[in-house]
CSV table of C-alpha atoms and ligand atoms in Angstrom, one decimal:
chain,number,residue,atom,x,y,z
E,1,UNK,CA,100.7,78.5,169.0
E,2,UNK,CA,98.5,81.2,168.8
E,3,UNK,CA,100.9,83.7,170.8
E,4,UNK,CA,104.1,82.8,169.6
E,5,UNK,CA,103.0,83.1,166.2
E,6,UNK,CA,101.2,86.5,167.1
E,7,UNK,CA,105.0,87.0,168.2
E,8,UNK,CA,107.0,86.0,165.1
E,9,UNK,CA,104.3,88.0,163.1
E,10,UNK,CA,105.2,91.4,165.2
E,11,UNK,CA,108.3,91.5,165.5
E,12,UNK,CA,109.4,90.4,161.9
E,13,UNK,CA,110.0,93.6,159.3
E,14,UNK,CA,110.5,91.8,156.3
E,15,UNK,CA,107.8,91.0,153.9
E,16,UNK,CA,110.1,87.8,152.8
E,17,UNK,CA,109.9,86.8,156.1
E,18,UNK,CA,106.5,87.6,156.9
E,19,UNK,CA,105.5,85.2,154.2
E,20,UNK,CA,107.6,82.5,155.5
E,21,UNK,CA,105.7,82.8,158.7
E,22,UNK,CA,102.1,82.3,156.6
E,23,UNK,CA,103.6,79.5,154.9
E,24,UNK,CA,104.7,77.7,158.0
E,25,UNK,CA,101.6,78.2,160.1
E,26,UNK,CA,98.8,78.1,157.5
E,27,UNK,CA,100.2,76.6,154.7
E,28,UNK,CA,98.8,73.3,153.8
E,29,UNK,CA,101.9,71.9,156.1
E,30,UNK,CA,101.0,73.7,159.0
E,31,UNK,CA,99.6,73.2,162.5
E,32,UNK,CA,96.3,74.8,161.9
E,33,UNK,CA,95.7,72.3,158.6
E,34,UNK,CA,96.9,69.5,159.9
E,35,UNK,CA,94.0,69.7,163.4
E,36,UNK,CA,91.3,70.6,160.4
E,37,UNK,CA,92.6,67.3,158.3
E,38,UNK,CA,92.2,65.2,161.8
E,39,UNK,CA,88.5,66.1,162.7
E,40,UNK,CA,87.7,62.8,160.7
E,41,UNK,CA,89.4,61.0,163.6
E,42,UNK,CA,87.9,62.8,166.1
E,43,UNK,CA,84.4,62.3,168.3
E,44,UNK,CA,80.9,63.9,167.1
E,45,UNK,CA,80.7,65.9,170.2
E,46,UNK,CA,84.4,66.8,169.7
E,47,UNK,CA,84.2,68.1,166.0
E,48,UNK,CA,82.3,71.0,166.4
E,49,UNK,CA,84.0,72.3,169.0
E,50,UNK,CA,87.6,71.9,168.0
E,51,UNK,CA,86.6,72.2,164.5
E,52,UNK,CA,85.0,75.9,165.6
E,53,UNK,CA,88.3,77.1,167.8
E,54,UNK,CA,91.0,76.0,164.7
E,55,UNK,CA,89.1,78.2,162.3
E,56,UNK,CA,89.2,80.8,164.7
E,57,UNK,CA,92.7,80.6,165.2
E,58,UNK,CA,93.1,80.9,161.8
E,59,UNK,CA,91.3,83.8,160.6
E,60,UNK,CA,92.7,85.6,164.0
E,61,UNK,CA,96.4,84.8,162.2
E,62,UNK,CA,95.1,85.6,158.8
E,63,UNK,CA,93.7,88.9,160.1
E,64,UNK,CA,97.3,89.5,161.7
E,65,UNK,CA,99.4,88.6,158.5
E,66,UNK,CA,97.7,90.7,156.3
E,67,UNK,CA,97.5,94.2,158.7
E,68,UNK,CA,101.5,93.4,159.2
E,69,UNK,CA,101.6,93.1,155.4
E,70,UNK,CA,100.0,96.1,154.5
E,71,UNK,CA,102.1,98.3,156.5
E,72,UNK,CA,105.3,96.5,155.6
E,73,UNK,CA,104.6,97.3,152.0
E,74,UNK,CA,103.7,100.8,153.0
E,75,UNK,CA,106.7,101.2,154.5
E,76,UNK,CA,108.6,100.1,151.3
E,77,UNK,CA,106.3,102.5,149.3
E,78,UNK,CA,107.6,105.0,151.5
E,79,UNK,CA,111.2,104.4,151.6
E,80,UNK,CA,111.0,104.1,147.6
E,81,UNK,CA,109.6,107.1,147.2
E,82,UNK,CA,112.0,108.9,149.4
E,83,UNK,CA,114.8,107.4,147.6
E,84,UNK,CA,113.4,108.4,143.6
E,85,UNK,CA,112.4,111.5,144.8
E,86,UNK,CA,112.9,114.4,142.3
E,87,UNK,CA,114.0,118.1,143.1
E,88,UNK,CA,112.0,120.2,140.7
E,89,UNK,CA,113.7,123.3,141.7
E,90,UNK,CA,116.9,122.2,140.0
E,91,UNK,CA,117.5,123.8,136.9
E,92,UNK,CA,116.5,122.0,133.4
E,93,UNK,CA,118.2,120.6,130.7
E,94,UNK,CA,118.5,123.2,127.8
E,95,UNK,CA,117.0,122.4,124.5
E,96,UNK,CA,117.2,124.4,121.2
E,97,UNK,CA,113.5,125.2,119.6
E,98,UNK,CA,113.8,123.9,115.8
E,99,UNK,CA,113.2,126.8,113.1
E,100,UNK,CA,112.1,126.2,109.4
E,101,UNK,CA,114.4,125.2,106.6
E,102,UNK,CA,116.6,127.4,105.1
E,103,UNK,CA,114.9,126.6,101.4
E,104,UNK,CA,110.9,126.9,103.4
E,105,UNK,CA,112.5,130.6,104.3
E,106,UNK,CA,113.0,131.7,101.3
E,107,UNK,CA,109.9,130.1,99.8
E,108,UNK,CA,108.0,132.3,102.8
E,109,UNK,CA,109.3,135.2,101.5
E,110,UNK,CA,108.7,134.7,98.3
E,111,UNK,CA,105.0,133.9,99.6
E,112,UNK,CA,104.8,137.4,101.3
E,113,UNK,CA,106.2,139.3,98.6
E,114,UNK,CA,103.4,138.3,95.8
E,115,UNK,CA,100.7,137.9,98.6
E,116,UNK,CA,101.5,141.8,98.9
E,117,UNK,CA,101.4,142.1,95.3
E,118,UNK,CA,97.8,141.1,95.2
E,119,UNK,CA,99.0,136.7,94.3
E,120,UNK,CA,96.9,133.7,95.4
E,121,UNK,CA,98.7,130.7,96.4
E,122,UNK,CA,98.1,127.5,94.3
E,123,UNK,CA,98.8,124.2,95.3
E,124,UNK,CA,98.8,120.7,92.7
E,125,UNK,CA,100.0,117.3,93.6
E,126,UNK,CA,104.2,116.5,93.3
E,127,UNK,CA,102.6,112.7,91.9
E,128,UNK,CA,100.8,114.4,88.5
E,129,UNK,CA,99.6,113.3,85.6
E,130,UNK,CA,101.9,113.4,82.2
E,131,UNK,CA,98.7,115.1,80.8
E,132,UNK,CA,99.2,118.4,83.3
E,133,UNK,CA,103.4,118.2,83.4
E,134,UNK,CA,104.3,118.0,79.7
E,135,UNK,CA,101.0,117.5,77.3
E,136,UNK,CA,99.2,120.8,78.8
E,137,UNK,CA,102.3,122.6,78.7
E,138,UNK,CA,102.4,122.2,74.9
E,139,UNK,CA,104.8,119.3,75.3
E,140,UNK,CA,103.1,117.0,73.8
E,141,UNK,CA,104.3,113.2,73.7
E,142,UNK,CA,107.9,112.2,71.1
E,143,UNK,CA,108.3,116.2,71.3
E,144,UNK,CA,112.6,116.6,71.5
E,145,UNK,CA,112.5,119.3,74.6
E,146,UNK,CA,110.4,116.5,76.8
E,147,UNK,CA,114.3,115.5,77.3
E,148,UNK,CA,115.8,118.7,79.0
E,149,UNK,CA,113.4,117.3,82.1
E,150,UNK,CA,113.6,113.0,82.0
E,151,UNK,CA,111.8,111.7,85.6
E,152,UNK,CA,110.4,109.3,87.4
E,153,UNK,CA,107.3,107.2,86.7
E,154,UNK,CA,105.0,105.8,88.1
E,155,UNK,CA,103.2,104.1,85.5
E,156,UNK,CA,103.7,105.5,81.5
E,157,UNK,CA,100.7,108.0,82.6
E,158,UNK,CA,101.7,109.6,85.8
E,159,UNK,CA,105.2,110.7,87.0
E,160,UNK,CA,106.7,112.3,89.9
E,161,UNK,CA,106.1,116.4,88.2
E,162,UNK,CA,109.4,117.8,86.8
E,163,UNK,CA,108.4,121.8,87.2
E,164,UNK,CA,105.2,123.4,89.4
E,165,UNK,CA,103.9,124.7,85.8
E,166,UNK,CA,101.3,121.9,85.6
E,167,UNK,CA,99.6,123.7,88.3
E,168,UNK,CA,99.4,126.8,85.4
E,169,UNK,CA,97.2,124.7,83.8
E,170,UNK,CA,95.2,123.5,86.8
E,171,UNK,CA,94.8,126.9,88.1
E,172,UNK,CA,93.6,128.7,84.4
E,173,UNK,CA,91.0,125.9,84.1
E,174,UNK,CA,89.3,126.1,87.3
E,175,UNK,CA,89.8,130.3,87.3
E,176,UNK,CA,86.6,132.4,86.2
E,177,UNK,CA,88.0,134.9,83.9
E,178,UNK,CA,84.6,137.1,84.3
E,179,UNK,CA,85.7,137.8,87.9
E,180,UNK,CA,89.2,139.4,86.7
E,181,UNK,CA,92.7,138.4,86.3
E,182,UNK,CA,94.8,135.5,87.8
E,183,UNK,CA,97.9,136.3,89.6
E,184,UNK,CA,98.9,133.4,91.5
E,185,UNK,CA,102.5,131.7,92.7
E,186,UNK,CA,102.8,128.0,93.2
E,187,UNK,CA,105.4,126.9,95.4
E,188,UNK,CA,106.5,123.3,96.0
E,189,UNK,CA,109.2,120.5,95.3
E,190,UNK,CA,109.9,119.6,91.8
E,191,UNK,CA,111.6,115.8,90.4
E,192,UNK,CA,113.9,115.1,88.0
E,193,UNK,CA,117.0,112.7,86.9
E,194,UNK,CA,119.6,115.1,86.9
E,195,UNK,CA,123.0,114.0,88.2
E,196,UNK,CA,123.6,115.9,91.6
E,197,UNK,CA,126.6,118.3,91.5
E,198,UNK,CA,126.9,121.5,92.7
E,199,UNK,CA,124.0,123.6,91.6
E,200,UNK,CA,121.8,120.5,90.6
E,201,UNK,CA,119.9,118.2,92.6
E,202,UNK,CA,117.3,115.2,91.3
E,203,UNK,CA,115.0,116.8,93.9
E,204,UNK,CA,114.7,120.4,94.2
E,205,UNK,CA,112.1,123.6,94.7
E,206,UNK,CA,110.4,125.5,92.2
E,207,UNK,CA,108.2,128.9,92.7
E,208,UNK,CA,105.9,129.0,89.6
E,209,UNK,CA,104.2,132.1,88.7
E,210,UNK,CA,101.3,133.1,86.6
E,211,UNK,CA,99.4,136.4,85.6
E,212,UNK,CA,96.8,136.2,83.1
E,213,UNK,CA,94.5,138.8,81.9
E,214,UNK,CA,94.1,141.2,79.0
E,215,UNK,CA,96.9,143.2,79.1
E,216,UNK,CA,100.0,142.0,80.2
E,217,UNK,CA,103.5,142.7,78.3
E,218,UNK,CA,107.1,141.6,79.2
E,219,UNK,CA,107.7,144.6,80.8
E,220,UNK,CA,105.5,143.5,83.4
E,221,UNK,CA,107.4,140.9,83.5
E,222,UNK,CA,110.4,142.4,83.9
E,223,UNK,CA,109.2,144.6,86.6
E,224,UNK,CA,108.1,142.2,88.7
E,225,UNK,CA,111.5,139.9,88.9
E,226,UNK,CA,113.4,142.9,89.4
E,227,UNK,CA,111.5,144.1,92.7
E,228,UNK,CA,111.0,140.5,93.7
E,229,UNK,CA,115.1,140.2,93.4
E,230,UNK,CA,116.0,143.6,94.9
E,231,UNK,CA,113.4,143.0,98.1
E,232,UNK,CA,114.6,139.7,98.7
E,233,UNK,CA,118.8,140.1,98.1
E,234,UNK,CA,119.0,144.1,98.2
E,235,UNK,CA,118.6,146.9,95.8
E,236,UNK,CA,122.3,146.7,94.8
E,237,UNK,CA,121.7,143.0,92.7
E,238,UNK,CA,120.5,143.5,89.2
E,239,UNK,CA,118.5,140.8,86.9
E,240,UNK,CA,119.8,139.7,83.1
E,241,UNK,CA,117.0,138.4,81.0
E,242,UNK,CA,118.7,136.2,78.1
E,243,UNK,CA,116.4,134.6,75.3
E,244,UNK,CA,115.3,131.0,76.0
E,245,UNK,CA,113.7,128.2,74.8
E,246,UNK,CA,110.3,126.8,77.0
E,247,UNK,CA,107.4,125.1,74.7
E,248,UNK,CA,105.3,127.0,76.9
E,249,UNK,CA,105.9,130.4,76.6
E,250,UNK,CA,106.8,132.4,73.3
E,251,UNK,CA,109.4,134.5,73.8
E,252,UNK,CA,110.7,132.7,76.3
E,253,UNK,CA,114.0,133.9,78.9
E,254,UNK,CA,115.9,132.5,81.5
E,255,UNK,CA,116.9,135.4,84.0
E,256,UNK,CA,120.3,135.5,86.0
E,257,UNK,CA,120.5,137.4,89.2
E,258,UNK,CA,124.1,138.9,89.7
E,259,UNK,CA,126.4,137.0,92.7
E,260,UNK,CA,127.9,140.3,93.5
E,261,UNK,CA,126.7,144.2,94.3
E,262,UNK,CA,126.1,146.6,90.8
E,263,UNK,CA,126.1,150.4,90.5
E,264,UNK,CA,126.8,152.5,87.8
E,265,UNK,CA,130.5,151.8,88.2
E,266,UNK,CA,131.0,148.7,88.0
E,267,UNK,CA,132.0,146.9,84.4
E,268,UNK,CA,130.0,144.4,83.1
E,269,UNK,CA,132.6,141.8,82.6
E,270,UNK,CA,133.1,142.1,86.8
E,271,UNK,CA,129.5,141.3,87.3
E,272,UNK,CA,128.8,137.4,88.1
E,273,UNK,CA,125.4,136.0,87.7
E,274,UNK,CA,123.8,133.1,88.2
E,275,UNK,CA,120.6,131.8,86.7
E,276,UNK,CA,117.7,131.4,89.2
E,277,UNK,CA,114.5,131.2,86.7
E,278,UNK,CA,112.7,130.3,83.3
E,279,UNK,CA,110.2,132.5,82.2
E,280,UNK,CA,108.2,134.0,79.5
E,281,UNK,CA,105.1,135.1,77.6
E,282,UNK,CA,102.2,132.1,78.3
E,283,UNK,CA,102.5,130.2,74.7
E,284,UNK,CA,98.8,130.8,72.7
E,285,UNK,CA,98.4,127.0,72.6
E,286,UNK,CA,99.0,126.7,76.7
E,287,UNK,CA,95.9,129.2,76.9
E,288,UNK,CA,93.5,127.0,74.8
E,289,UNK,CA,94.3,123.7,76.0
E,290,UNK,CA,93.2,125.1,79.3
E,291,UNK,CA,90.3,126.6,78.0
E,292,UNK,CA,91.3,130.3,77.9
E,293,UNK,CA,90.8,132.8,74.8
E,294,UNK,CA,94.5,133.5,73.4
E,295,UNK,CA,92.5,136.3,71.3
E,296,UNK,CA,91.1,137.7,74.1
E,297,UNK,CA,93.9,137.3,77.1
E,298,UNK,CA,97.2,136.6,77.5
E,299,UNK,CA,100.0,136.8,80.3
E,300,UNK,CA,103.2,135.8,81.5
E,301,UNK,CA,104.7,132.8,83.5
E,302,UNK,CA,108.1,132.4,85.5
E,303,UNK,CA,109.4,128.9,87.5
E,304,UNK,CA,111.9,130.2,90.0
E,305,UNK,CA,114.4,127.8,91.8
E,306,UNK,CA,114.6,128.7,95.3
E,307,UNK,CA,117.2,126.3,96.2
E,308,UNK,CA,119.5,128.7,93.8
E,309,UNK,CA,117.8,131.9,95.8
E,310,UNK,CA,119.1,130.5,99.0
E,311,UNK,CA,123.0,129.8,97.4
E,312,UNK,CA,123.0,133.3,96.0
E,313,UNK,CA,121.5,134.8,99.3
E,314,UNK,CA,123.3,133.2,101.9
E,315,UNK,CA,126.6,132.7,99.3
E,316,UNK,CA,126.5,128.8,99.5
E,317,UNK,CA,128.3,127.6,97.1
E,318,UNK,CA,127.1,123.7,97.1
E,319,UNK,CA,123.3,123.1,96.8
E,320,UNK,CA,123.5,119.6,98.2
E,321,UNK,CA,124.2,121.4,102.1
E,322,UNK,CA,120.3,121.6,101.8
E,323,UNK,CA,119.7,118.2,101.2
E,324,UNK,CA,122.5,116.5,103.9
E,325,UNK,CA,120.6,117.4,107.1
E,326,UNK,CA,123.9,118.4,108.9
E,327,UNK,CA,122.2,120.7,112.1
E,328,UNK,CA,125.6,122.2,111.9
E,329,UNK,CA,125.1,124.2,108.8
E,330,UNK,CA,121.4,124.0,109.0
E,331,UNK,CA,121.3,126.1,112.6
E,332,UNK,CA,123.1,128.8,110.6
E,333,UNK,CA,119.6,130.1,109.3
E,334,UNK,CA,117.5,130.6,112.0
Y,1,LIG,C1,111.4,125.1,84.1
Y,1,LIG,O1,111.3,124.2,84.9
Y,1,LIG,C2,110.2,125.9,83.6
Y,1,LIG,N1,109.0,125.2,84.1
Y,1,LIG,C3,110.3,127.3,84.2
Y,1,LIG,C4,109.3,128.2,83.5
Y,1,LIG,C5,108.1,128.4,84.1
Y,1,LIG,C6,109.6,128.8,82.3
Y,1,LIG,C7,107.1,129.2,83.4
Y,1,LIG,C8,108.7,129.6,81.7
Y,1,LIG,C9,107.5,129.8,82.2
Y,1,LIG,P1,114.0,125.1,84.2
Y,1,LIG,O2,114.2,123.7,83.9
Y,1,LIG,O3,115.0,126.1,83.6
Y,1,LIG,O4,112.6,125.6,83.7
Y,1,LIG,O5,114.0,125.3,85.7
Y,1,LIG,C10,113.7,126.5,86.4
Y,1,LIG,C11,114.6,126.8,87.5
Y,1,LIG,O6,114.6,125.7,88.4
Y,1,LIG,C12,116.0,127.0,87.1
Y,1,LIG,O7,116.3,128.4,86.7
Y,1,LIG,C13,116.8,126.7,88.4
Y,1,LIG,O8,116.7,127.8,89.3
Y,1,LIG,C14,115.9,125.6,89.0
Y,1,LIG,N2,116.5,124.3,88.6
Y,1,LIG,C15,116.4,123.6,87.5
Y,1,LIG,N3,116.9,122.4,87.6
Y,1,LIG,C16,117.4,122.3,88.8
Y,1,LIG,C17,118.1,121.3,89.6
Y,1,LIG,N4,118.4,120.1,89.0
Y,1,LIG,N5,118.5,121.6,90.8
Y,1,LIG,C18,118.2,122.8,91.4
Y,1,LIG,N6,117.5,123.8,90.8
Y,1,LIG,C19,117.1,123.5,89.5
């Protein structure tokens, strides 16, 4: 038994098979099982001797089954990982590195621009309370102009924020006014129910802006948008400030930036503009709800879109492209 099985066990180069041969030979069918289940039958002087030669039988065929197993399986180890091998000296697949938003781009800019010009950076939360969006801003509740910007609510007392100007009166309340002026710009996304067409979207970007201290005029103003404009869609646009109506600043503008190039040739009734931004002179009652002076300080305040900044610089003519998340026109900015 012993060598024939020694036999099957050597020759066979198939784990399948190799197991067949364990079954047959040691399984609890098998020769070796069948001597062990006879010693009942078998003489005391007998027993210990046969008993003692069948187990060494079978730990001598156990020993052999397992040294053929493990170098079957190495074997198939082997040939596997000859067949999956991978040639890392073949050239890769080619994948495109992402690149910000078109609308972030702009907002960067921006964000250089006034960092350059001596502006902090502000941030307040898109969830805010009615108190900071409309009651702060001298919009206080049942007043008419609450409707030019209807929202979302969360509850009667907090609302997804319809401008970044609440953060004008988070900012001037935390600001120490004995350690000079605030200048900062707050950039961030902005809610509103507006019907989406063309140059309106229900969810959009604003740029708010605010300089407070003792000596600030709408010139000041003025200057500012215009170098902000020129650096950011060339010294050949020009800005149009027509009077506006915001309950937070008094006198209040919206400013258009012209669509096309302007020198001194050029008629007025050629130029196109389009409106990118409210502004105006901080409103006295905006200054003391937040707990600044109105006798002492005052300042100005703009809310740029620049979801129009991007249509007028990169002449898009449909603000929803931002919004569809095709990589096809997206990839255009890079
Ligand atoms: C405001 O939101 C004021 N908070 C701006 C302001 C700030 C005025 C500080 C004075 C002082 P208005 O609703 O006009 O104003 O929006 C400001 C700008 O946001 C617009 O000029 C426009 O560029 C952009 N904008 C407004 N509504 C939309 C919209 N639905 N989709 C895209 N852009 C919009």
């Amino acid at each position: 038994l012993k060598a024939t099985v020694l036999t099957q066990i050597n020759t066979t180069d198939h784990l399948d098979h190799l197991n067949e041969i364990r079954v047959n030979t040691l399984g609890k069918k098998g020769p070796i099982t069948e001597v062990l289940r006879g010693m009942k039958d078998i003489s005391a002087e007998e027993r210990p001797v046969i008993g003692a030669f069948a187990n060494e039988i079978r730990d001598l065929l156990k020993d052999a089954l397992e040294l053929k197993k493990a170098e079957l399986e190495n074997l198939a180890l082997n040939a596997q990982l000859a067949a999956e091998k991978i040639d890392v000296s073949l050239p890769g697949t080619d994948f495109e590195p992402g690149h910000a938003h078109v609308i972030q781009q702009i907002i960067e800019q921006l964000e250089n621009q006034f960092l350059g010009m001596g502006y902090q950076i502000a941030e307040g939360p898109e969830v805010e309370e009615d108190k900071y969006n409309f009651e702060m801003m001298n919009l206080p509740k049942d007043h008419p102009a609450r409707d030019m910007q209807d929202t979302f609510y969360i509850t009667p007392e907090i609302l997804m924020r319809t401008q970044t100007s609440p953060v004008q009166a988070r900012t001037m309340e935390k600001h120490d006014f004995t350690q000079g002026a605030l200048k900062m710009i707050s950039p961030g996304r902005v809610y509103r129910r507006d019907t989406d067409d063309a140059t309106h979207s229900h969810q959009f970007h604003q740029v708010e802006g605010l300089v407070i201290d003792k000596h600030i005029t709408m010139a000041d103003l003025k200057g500012t948008l215009l170098k902000v404009a020129q650096e950011l869609f060339g010294e050949k646009h020009q800005i149009r400030l027509r009077p506006s109506y915001f309950p937070f600043t008094e006198p209040s503008v919206e400013v258009d930036v012209s669509w096309n190039d302007v020198d001194e040739n050029t008629k007025p009734e050629d130029i196109e503009w389009i409106e990118v931004l409210g502004a105006g002179m901080v409103h006295p009652n905006v200054l003391k709800m937040a707990g600044v002076d109105p006798e002492v300080y005052g300042g100005f305040a703009f809310g740029l879109g620049p979801d129009r900044f991007a249509m007028l610089k990169y002449g898009v003519d449909d603000i929803r492209n931002f919004y569809l998340n095709d990589v096809r026109f997206l990839s255009q900015f890079k």
